Amino acid sequence: PRVSNDAVILVAEMLKVFVEEATRRAVKQADSEDCDNIDIEHFEKILPQLVILLGLNILDFTLHIRTSFNLILTVCIS
């Protein structure tokens, strides 16, 4: 099955938002540890928070993301 251009754009935008949020949280984690540089360990520490945020409908943002994922799945499967 082909993926529509709209689905590709939606996935790209969702990935951008996810990366931006991960970066913000990793910066905050590094700051809390008094680190001047951010490394992979900071991302590893915040990753569970992002997974929870995306998976459990904790915020309205999560509901939007899940709705978008469902749309993508529908488009990709059809």
JSON list of C-alpha atoms in Angstrom, two decimals:
[
{"chain": "A", "resi": 1, "resn": "PRO", "atom": "CA", "xyz": [0.00, 0.00, 0.00]},
{"chain": "A", "resi": 2, "resn": "ARG", "atom": "CA", "xyz": [1.10, 3.53, -0.77]},
{"chain": "A", "resi": 3, "resn": "VAL", "atom": "CA", "xyz": [1.32, 6.22, 1.86]},
{"chain": "A", "resi": 4, "resn": "SER", "atom": "CA", "xyz": [-0.36, 9.49, 0.96]},
{"chain": "A", "resi": 5, "resn": "ASN", "atom": "CA", "xyz": [1.52, 12.78, 0.95]},
{"chain": "A", "resi": 6, "resn": "ASP", "atom": "CA", "xyz": [-0.71, 14.00, 3.80]},
{"chain": "A", "resi": 7, "resn": "ALA", "atom": "CA", "xyz": [0.29, 11.01, 5.92]},
{"chain": "A", "resi": 8, "resn": "VAL", "atom": "CA", "xyz": [3.98, 11.65, 5.24]},
{"chain": "A", "resi": 9, "resn": "ILE", "atom": "CA", "xyz": [3.59, 15.31, 6.21]},
{"chain": "A", "resi": 10, "resn": "LEU", "atom": "CA", "xyz": [1.72, 14.35, 9.38]},
{"chain": "A", "resi": 11, "resn": "VAL", "atom": "CA", "xyz": [4.36, 11.81, 10.41]},
{"chain": "A", "resi": 12, "resn": "ALA", "atom": "CA", "xyz": [7.13, 14.33, 9.74]},
{"chain": "A", "resi": 13, "resn": "GLU", "atom": "CA", "xyz": [5.39, 16.97, 11.86]},
{"chain": "A", "resi": 14, "resn": "MET", "atom": "CA", "xyz": [4.78, 14.50, 14.70]},
{"chain": "A", "resi": 15, "resn": "LEU", "atom": "CA", "xyz": [8.42, 13.42, 14.62]},
{"chain": "A", "resi": 16, "resn": "LYS", "atom": "CA", "xyz": [9.51, 17.05, 14.71]},
{"chain": "A", "resi": 17, "resn": "VAL", "atom": "CA", "xyz": [7.33, 17.74, 17.78]},
{"chain": "A", "resi": 18, "resn": "PHE", "atom": "CA", "xyz": [8.59, 14.57, 19.47]},
{"chain": "A", "resi": 19, "resn": "VAL", "atom": "CA", "xyz": [12.26, 15.49, 18.85]},
{"chain": "A", "resi": 20, "resn": "GLU", "atom": "CA", "xyz": [11.72, 19.07, 20.04]},
{"chain": "A", "resi": 21, "resn": "GLU", "atom": "CA", "xyz": [10.07, 17.86, 23.26]},
{"chain": "A", "resi": 22, "resn": "ALA", "atom": "CA", "xyz": [12.80, 15.25, 23.81]},
{"chain": "A", "resi": 23, "resn": "THR", "atom": "CA", "xyz": [15.43, 17.94, 23.35]},
{"chain": "A", "resi": 24, "resn": "ARG", "atom": "CA", "xyz": [13.73, 20.30, 25.80]},
{"chain": "A", "resi": 25, "resn": "ARG", "atom": "CA", "xyz": [13.50, 17.55, 28.40]},
{"chain": "A", "resi": 26, "resn": "ALA", "atom": "CA", "xyz": [17.09, 16.41, 27.86]},
{"chain": "A", "resi": 27, "resn": "VAL", "atom": "CA", "xyz": [18.31, 20.00, 28.31]},
{"chain": "A", "resi": 28, "resn": "LYS", "atom": "CA", "xyz": [16.32, 20.25, 31.54]},
{"chain": "A", "resi": 29, "resn": "GLN", "atom": "CA", "xyz": [17.77, 16.91, 32.70]},
{"chain": "A", "resi": 30, "resn": "ALA", "atom": "CA", "xyz": [21.32, 18.04, 31.96]},
{"chain": "A", "resi": 31, "resn": "ASP", "atom": "CA", "xyz": [20.70, 21.32, 33.80]},
{"chain": "A", "resi": 32, "resn": "SER", "atom": "CA", "xyz": [19.41, 19.44, 36.83]},
{"chain": "A", "resi": 33, "resn": "GLU", "atom": "CA", "xyz": [22.69, 17.50, 36.87]},
{"chain": "A", "resi": 34, "resn": "ASP", "atom": "CA", "xyz": [24.78, 20.67, 36.45]},
{"chain": "A", "resi": 35, "resn": "CYS", "atom": "CA", "xyz": [26.11, 19.43, 33.11]},
{"chain": "A", "resi": 36, "resn": "ASP", "atom": "CA", "xyz": [27.25, 21.82, 30.41]},
{"chain": "A", "resi": 37, "resn": "ASN", "atom": "CA", "xyz": [26.84, 19.26, 27.64]},
{"chain": "A", "resi": 38, "resn": "ILE", "atom": "CA", "xyz": [23.89, 17.07, 26.74]},
{"chain": "A", "resi": 39, "resn": "ASP", "atom": "CA", "xyz": [24.68, 13.48, 25.87]},
{"chain": "A", "resi": 40, "resn": "ILE", "atom": "CA", "xyz": [22.78, 10.30, 25.08]},
{"chain": "A", "resi": 41, "resn": "GLU", "atom": "CA", "xyz": [22.41, 9.46, 28.77]},
{"chain": "A", "resi": 42, "resn": "HIS", "atom": "CA", "xyz": [20.25, 12.55, 29.28]},
{"chain": "A", "resi": 43, "resn": "PHE", "atom": "CA", "xyz": [17.98, 11.43, 26.46]},
{"chain": "A", "resi": 44, "resn": "GLU", "atom": "CA", "xyz": [17.84, 7.91, 27.88]},
{"chain": "A", "resi": 45, "resn": "LYS", "atom": "CA", "xyz": [16.72, 9.30, 31.24]},
{"chain": "A", "resi": 46, "resn": "ILE", "atom": "CA", "xyz": [13.81, 11.29, 29.80]},
{"chain": "A", "resi": 47, "resn": "LEU", "atom": "CA", "xyz": [12.65, 8.71, 27.25]},
{"chain": "A", "resi": 48, "resn": "PRO", "atom": "CA", "xyz": [10.30, 6.87, 29.65]},
{"chain": "A", "resi": 49, "resn": "GLN", "atom": "CA", "xyz": [8.55, 10.19, 30.38]},
{"chain": "A", "resi": 50, "resn": "LEU", "atom": "CA", "xyz": [7.92, 10.73, 26.68]},
{"chain": "A", "resi": 51, "resn": "VAL", "atom": "CA", "xyz": [6.64, 7.20, 26.19]},
{"chain": "A", "resi": 52, "resn": "ILE", "atom": "CA", "xyz": [4.22, 7.68, 29.07]},
{"chain": "A", "resi": 53, "resn": "LEU", "atom": "CA", "xyz": [3.16, 11.07, 27.73]},
{"chain": "A", "resi": 54, "resn": "LEU", "atom": "CA", "xyz": [2.43, 9.63, 24.31]},
{"chain": "A", "resi": 55, "resn": "GLY", "atom": "CA", "xyz": [0.80, 6.43, 25.51]},
{"chain": "A", "resi": 56, "resn": "LEU", "atom": "CA", "xyz": [-1.52, 7.29, 28.38]},
{"chain": "A", "resi": 57, "resn": "ASN", "atom": "CA", "xyz": [-3.53, 10.35, 27.36]},
{"chain": "A", "resi": 58, "resn": "ILE", "atom": "CA", "xyz": [-2.05, 12.35, 30.25]},
{"chain": "A", "resi": 59, "resn": "LEU", "atom": "CA", "xyz": [-2.33, 15.67, 28.40]},
{"chain": "A", "resi": 60, "resn": "ASP", "atom": "CA", "xyz": [-4.53, 17.02, 25.63]},
{"chain": "A", "resi": 61, "resn": "PHE", "atom": "CA", "xyz": [-1.36, 16.96, 23.53]},
{"chain": "A", "resi": 62, "resn": "THR", "atom": "CA", "xyz": [-1.30, 13.20, 23.93]},
{"chain": "A", "resi": 63, "resn": "LEU", "atom": "CA", "xyz": [-4.87, 12.90, 22.74]},
{"chain": "A", "resi": 64, "resn": "HIS", "atom": "CA", "xyz": [-3.93, 14.90, 19.65]},
{"chain": "A", "resi": 65, "resn": "ILE", "atom": "CA", "xyz": [-0.91, 12.68, 19.02]},
{"chain": "A", "resi": 66, "resn": "ARG", "atom": "CA", "xyz": [-2.93, 9.48, 19.45]},
{"chain": "A", "resi": 67, "resn": "THR", "atom": "CA", "xyz": [-5.62, 10.79, 17.12]},
{"chain": "A", "resi": 68, "resn": "SER", "atom": "CA", "xyz": [-2.92, 11.58, 14.59]},
{"chain": "A", "resi": 69, "resn": "PHE", "atom": "CA", "xyz": [-1.41, 8.10, 14.97]},
{"chain": "A", "resi": 70, "resn": "ASN", "atom": "CA", "xyz": [-4.84, 6.55, 14.41]},
{"chain": "A", "resi": 71, "resn": "LEU", "atom": "CA", "xyz": [-5.26, 8.67, 11.29]},
{"chain": "A", "resi": 72, "resn": "ILE", "atom": "CA", "xyz": [-1.86, 7.57, 10.03]},
{"chain": "A", "resi": 73, "resn": "LEU", "atom": "CA", "xyz": [-2.65, 3.92, 10.70]},
{"chain": "A", "resi": 74, "resn": "THR", "atom": "CA", "xyz": [-5.97, 4.26, 8.89]},
{"chain": "A", "resi": 75, "resn": "VAL", "atom": "CA", "xyz": [-4.30, 5.92, 5.91]},
{"chain": "A", "resi": 76, "resn": "CYS", "atom": "CA", "xyz": [-1.44, 3.43, 5.83]},
{"chain": "A", "resi": 77, "resn": "ILE", "atom": "CA", "xyz": [-3.65, 0.36, 6.17]},
{"chain": "A", "resi": 78, "resn": "SER", "atom": "CA", "xyz": [-6.21, 1.44, 3.55]}
]
